[in-house]
PDB file of C-alpha atoms and ligand atoms in Angstrom:
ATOM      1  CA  UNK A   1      -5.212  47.012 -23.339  1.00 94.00           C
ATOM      2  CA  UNK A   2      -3.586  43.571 -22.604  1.00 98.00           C
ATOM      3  CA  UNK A   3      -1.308  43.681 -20.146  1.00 97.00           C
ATOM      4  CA  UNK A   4       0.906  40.354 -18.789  1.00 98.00           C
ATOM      5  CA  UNK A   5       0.169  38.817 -15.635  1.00 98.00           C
ATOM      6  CA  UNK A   6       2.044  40.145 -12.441  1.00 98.00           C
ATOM      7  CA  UNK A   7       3.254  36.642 -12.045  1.00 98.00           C
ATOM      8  CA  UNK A   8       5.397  36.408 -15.240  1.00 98.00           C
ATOM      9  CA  UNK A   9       5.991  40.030 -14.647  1.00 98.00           C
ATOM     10  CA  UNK A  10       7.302  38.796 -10.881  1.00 98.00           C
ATOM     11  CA  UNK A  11       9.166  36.033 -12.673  1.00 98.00           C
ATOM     12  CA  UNK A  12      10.935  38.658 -14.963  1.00 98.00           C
ATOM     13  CA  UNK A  13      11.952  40.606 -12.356  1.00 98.00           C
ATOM     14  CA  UNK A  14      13.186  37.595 -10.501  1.00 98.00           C
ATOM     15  CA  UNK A  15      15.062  36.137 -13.158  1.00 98.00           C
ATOM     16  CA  UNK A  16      17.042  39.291 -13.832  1.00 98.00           C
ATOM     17  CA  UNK A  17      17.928  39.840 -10.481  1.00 98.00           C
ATOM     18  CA  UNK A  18      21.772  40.513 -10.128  1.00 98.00           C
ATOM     19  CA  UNK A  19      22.367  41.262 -13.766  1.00 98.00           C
ATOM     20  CA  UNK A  20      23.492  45.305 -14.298  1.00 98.00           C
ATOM     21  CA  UNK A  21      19.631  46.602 -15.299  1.00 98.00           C
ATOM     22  CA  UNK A  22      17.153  48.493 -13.764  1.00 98.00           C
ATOM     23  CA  UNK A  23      13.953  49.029 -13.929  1.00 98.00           C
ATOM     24  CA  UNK A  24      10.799  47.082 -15.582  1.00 98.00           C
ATOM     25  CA  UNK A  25       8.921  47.991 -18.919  1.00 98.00           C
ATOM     26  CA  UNK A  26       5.742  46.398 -19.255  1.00 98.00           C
ATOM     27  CA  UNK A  27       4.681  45.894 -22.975  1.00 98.00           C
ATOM     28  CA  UNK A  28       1.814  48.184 -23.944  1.00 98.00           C
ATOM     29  CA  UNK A  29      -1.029  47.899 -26.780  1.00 98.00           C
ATOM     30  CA  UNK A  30      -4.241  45.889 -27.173  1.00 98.00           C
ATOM     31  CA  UNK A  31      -4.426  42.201 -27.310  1.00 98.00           C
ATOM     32  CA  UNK A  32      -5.121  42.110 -31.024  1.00 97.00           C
ATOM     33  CA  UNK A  33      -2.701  45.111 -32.429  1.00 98.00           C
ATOM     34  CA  UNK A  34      -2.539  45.936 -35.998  1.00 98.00           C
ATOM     35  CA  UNK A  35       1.421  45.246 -35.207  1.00 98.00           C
ATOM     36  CA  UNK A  36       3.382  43.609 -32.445  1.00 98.00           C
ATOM     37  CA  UNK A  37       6.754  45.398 -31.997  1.00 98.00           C
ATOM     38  CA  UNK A  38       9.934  43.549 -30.611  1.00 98.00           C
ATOM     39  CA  UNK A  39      12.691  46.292 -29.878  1.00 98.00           C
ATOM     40  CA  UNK A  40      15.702  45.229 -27.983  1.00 98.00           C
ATOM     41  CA  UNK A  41      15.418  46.808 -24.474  1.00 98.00           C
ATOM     42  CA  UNK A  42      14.325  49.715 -22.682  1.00 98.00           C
ATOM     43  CA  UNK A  43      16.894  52.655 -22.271  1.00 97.00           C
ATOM     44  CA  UNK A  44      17.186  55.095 -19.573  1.00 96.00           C
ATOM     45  CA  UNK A  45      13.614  57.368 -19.934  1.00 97.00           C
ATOM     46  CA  UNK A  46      11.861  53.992 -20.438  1.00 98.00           C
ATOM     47  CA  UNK A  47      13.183  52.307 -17.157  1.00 97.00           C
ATOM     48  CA  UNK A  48      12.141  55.911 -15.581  1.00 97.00           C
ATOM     49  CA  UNK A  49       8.956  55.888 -16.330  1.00 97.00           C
ATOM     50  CA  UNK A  50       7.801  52.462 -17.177  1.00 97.00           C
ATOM     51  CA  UNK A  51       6.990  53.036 -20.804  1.00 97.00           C
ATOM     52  CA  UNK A  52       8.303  51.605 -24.137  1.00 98.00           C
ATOM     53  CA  UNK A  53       9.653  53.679 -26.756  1.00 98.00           C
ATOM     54  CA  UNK A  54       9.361  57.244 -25.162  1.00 97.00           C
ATOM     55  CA  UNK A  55      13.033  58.432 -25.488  1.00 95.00           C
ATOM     56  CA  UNK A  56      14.318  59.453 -29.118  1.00 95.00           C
ATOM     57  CA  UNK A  57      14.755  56.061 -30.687  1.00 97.00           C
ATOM     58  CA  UNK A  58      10.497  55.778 -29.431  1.00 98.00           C
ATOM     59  CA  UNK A  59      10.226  59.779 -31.267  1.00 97.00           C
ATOM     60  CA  UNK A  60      11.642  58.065 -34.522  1.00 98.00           C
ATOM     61  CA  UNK A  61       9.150  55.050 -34.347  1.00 98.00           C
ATOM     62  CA  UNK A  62       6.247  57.144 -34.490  1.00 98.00           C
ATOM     63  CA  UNK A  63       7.212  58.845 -37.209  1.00 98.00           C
ATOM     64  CA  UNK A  64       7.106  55.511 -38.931  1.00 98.00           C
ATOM     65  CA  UNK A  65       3.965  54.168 -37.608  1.00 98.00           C
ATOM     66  CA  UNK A  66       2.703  57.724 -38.292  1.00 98.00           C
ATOM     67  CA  UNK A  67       3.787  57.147 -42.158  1.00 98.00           C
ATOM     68  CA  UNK A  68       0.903  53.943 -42.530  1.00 98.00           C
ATOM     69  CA  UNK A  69      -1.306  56.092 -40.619  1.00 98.00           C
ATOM     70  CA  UNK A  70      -0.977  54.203 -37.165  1.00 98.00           C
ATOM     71  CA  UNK A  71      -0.356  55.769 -33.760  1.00 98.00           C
ATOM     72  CA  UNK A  72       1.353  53.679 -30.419  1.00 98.00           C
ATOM     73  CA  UNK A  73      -2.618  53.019 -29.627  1.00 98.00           C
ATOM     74  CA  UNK A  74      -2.722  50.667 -32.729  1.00 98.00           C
ATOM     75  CA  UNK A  75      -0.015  48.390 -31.655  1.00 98.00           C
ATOM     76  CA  UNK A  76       1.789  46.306 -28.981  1.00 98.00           C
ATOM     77  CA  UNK A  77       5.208  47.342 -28.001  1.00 98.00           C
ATOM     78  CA  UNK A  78       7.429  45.380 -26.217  1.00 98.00           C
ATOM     79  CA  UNK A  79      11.073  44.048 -26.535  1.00 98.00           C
ATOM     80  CA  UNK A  80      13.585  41.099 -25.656  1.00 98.00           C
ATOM     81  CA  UNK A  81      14.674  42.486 -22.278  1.00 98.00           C
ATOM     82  CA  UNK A  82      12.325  44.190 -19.905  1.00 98.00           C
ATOM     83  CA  UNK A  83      15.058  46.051 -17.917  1.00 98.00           C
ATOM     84  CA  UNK A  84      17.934  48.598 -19.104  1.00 98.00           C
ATOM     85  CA  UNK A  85      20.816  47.142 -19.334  1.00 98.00           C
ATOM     86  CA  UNK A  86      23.429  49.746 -18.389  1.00 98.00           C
ATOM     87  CA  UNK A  87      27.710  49.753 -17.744  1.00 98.00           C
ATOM     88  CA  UNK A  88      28.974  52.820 -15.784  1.00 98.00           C
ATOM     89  CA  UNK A  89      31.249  55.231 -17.868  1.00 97.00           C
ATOM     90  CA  UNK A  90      32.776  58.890 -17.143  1.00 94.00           C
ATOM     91  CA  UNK A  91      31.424  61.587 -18.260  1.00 92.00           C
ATOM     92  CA  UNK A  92      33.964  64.989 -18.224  1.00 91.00           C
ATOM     93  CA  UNK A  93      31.797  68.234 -17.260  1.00 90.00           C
ATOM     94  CA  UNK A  94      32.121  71.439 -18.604  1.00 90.00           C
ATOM     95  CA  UNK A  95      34.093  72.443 -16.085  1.00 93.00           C
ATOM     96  CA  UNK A  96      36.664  69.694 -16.303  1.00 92.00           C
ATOM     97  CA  UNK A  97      35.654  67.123 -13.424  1.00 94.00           C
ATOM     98  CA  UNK A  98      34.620  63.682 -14.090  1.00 94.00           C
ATOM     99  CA  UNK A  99      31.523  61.971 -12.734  1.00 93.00           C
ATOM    100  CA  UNK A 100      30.389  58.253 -13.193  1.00 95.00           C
ATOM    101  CA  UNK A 101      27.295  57.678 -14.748  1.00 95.00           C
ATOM    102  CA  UNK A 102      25.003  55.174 -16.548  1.00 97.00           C
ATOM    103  CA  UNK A 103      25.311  54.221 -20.293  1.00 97.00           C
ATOM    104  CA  UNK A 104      22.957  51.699 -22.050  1.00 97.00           C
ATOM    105  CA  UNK A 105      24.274  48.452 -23.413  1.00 98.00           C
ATOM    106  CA  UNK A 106      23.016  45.974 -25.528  1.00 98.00           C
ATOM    107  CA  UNK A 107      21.615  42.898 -23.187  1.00 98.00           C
ATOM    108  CA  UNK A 108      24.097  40.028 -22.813  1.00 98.00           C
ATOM    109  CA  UNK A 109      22.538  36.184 -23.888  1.00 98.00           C
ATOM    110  CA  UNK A 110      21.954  35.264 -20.478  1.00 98.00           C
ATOM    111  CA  UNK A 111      19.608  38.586 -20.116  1.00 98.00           C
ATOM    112  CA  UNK A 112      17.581  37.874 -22.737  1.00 98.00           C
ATOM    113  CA  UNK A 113      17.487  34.143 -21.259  1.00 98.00           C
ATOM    114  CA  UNK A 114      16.248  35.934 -17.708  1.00 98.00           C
ATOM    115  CA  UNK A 115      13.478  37.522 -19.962  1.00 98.00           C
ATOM    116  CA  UNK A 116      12.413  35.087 -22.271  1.00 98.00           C
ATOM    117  CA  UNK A 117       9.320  33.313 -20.063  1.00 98.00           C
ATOM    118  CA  UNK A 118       7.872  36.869 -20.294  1.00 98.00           C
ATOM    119  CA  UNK A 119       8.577  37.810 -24.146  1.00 98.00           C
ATOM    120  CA  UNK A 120       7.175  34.344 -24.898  1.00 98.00           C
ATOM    121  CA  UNK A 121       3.970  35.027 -22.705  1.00 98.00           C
ATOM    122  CA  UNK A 122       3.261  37.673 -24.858  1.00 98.00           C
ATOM    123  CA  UNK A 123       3.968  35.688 -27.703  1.00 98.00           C
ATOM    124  CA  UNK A 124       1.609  33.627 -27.004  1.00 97.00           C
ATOM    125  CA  UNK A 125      -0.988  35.885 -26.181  1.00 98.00           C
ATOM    126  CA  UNK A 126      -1.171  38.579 -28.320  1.00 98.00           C
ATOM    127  CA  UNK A 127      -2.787  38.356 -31.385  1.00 97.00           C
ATOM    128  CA  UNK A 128      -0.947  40.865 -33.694  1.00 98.00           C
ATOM    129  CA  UNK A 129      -1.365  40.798 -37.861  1.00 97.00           C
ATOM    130  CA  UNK A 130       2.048  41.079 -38.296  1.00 98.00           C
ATOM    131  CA  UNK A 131       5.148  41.106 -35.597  1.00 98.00           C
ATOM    132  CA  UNK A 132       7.781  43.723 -36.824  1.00 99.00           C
ATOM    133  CA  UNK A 133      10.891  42.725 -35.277  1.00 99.00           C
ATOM    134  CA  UNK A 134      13.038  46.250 -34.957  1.00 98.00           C
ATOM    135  CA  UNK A 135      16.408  45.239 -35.163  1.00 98.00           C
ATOM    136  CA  UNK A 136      18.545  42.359 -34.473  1.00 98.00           C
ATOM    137  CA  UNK A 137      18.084  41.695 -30.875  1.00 98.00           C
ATOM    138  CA  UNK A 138      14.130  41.373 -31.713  1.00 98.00           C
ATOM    139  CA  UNK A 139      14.837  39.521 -34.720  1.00 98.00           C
ATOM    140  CA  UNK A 140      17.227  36.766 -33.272  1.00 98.00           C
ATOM    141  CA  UNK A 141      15.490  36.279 -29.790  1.00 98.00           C
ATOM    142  CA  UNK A 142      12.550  35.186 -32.961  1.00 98.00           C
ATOM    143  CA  UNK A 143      14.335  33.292 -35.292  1.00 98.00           C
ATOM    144  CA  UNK A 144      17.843  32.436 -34.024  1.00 98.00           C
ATOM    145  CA  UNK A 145      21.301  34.085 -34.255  1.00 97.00           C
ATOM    146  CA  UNK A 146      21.767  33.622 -38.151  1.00 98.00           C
ATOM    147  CA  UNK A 147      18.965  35.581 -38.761  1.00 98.00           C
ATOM    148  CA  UNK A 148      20.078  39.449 -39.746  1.00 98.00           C
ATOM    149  CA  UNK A 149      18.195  42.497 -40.059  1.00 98.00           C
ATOM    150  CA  UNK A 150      21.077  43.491 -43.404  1.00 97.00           C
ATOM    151  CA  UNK A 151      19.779  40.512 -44.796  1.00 98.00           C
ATOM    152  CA  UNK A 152      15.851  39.918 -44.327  1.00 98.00           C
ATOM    153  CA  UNK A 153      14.462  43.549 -43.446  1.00 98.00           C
ATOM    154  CA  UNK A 154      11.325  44.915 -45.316  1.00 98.00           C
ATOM    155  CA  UNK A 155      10.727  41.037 -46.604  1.00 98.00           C
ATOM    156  CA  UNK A 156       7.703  38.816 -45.201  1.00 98.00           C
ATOM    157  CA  UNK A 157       8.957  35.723 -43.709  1.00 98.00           C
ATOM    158  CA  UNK A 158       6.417  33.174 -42.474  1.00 98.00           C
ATOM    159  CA  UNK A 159       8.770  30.706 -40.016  1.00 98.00           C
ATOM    160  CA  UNK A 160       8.463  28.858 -36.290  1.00 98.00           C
ATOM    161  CA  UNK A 161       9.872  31.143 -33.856  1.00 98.00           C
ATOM    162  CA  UNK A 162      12.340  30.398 -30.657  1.00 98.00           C
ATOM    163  CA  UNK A 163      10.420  29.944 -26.990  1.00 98.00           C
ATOM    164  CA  UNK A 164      12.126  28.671 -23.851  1.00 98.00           C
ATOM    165  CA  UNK A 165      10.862  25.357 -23.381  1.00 98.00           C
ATOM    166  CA  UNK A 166      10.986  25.474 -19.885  1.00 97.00           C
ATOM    167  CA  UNK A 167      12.266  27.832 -16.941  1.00 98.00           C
ATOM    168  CA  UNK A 168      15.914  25.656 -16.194  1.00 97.00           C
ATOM    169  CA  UNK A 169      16.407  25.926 -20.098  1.00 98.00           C
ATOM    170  CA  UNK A 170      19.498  27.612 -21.594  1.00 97.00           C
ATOM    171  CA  UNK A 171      18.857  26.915 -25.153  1.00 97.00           C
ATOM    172  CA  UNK A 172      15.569  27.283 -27.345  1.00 98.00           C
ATOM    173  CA  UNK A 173      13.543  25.313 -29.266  1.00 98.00           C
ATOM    174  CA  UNK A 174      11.149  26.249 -31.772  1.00 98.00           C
ATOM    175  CA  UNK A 175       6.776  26.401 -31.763  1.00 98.00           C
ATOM    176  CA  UNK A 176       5.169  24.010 -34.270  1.00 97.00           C
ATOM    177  CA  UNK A 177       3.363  27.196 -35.514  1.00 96.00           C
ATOM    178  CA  UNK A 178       4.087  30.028 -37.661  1.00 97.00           C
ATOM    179  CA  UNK A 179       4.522  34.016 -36.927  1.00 98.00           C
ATOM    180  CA  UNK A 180       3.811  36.215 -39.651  1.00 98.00           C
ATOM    181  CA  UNK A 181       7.197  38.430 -38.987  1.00 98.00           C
ATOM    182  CA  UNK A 182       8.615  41.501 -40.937  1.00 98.00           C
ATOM    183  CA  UNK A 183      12.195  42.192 -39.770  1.00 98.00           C
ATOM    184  CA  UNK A 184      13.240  46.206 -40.207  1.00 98.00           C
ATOM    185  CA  UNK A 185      16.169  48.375 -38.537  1.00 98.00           C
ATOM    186  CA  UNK A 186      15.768  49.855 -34.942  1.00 98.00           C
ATOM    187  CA  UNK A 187      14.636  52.934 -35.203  1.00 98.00           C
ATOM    188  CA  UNK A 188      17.556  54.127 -33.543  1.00 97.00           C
ATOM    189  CA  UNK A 189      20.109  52.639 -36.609  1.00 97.00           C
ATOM    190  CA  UNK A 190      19.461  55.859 -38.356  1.00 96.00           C
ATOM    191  CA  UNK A 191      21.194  57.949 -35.782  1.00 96.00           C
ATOM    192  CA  UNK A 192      24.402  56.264 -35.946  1.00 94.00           C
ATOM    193  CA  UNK A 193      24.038  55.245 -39.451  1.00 96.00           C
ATOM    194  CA  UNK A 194      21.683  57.648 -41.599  1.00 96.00           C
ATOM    195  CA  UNK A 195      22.183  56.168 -44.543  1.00 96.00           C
ATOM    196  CA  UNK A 196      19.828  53.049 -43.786  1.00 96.00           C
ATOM    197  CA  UNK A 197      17.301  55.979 -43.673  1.00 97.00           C
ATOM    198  CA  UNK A 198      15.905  55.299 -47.050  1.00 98.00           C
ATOM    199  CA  UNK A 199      15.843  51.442 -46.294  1.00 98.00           C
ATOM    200  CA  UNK A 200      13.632  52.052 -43.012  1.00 98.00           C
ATOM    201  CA  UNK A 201      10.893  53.981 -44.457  1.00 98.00           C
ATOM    202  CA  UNK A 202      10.757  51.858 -47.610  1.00 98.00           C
ATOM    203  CA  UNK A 203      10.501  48.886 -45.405  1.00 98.00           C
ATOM    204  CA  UNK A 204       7.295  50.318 -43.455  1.00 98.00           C
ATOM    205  CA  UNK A 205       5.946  51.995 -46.273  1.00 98.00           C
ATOM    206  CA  UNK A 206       6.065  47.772 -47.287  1.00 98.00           C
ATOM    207  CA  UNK A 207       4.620  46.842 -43.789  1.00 98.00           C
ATOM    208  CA  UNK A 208       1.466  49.284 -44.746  1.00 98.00           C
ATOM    209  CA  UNK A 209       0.897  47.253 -48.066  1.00 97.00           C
ATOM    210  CA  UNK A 210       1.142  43.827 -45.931  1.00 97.00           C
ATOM    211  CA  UNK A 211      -1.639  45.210 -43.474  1.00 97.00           C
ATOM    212  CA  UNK A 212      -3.873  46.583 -46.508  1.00 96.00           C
ATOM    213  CA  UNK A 213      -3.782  42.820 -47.648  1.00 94.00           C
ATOM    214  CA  UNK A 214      -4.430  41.308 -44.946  1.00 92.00           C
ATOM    215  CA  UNK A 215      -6.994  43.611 -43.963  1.00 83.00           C
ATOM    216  CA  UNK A 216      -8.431  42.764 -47.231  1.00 76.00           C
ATOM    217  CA  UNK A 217      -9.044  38.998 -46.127  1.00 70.00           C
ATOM    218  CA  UNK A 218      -5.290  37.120 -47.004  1.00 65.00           C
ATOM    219  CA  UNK A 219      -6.044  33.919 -45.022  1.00 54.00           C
ATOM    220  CA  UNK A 220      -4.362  33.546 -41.447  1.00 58.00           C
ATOM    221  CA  UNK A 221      -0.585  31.731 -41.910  1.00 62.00           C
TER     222      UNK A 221
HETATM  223  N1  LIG B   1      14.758  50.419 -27.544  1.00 71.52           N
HETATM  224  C1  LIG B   1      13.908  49.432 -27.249  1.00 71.52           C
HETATM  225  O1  LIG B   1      14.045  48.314 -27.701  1.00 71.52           O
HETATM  226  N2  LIG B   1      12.880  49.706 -26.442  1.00 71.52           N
HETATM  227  C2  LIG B   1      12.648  50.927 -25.928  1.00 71.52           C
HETATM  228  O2  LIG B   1      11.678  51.100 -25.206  1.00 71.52           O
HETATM  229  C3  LIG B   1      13.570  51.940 -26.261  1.00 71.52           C
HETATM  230  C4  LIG B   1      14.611  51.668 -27.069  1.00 71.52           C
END
């Protein structure tokens, strides 16, 4: 199991101080995963208990991995904010009162600025065959805000990727290498839009082929 230093974890937790998030997901897997998977960030049950991909959207990953025969053991999950991002929002109860509670959000720029040092640790750390980027936040903290999952999912792309270049940094630049990266929906798209169902399995049913080849001794990108 690789797991990131508690100094760039400390530096996470630093950087994100006074932004509306809470807790601290540490990515999970072995150092050289089949697959390294970049989600966007961790909702409530993950910030709970410290573990990616547990809540529904995590139920509906499994089922994919499960479809080319891999389990969470296989791969390295992670994402491009560490903490949930949350807004407060009423909820009415059944008996007519209102209460304020937590709702996710998706992470604002300078979030996924706070995280960055720690994504890009792993980045350059982990030694994964392919890096399935689940959904846009994954794919554009990767390759930049023109890139979209509508556009590119299912397809291998062999490209540079975005790091921070330093810790002051606002903007990224981009590594002289390149990432093998497949870009597919989140696995949660298909509960507010079911009809990209048939697109996400086709896409890892695709990601299973990749792996077969490159199990089968495709050179290193
Ligand atoms: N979405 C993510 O990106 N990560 C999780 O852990 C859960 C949902």
């Amino acid at each position: 199991m690789f797991r990131i230093p508690e100094s760039i974890a400390n530096l996470g937790r630093e950087r994100i101080k006074g932004f509306p998030v809470e807790g601290f997901v540490y990515g999970e897997g072995p150092q050289k995963p089949e697959l390294m998977l970049i989600g966007e960030a961790p909702g409530e049950f993950e910030a709970v208990d410290g573990i990616p991909f547990i809540g529904r959207a995590g139920k509906e990953l499994m089922k994919s991995l499960d479809s080319i025969g891999l389990t969470r053991e296989d791969v390295y999950i992670t994402s491009t904010v560490r903490s949930r991002p949350y807004k407060w929002g009423e909820r009415r109860e059944r008996d007519g009162t209102k209460t304020q509670r937590k709702y996710n959000r998706p992470p604002t720029r300078k979030e996924i600025l706070a995280h960055a040092p720690v994504l890009d640790y792993e980045l350059a750390n982990i030694e994964p065959k392919l890096i399935v980027a689940l959904g846009n936040f994954g794919l554009q903290r990767l390759l930049g805000r023109e890139a979209k999952v509508t556009e590119l999912h299912g397809q291998l792309l062999e490209r540079p990727i975005q790091f921070l270049p330093d810790l002051d940094s606002t903007t990224f630049e981009w590594t002289d290498r390149l990432y093998r990266i497949v870009p597919t929906f989140h696995p949660a798209a298909v509960f507010y839009r079911p009809s990209h169902r048939p697109d996400l399995d086709a896409d890892w049913l695709a990601i299973g082929e990749m792996l077969k080849r490159i199990g089968d001794g495709e050179s290193e990108v």
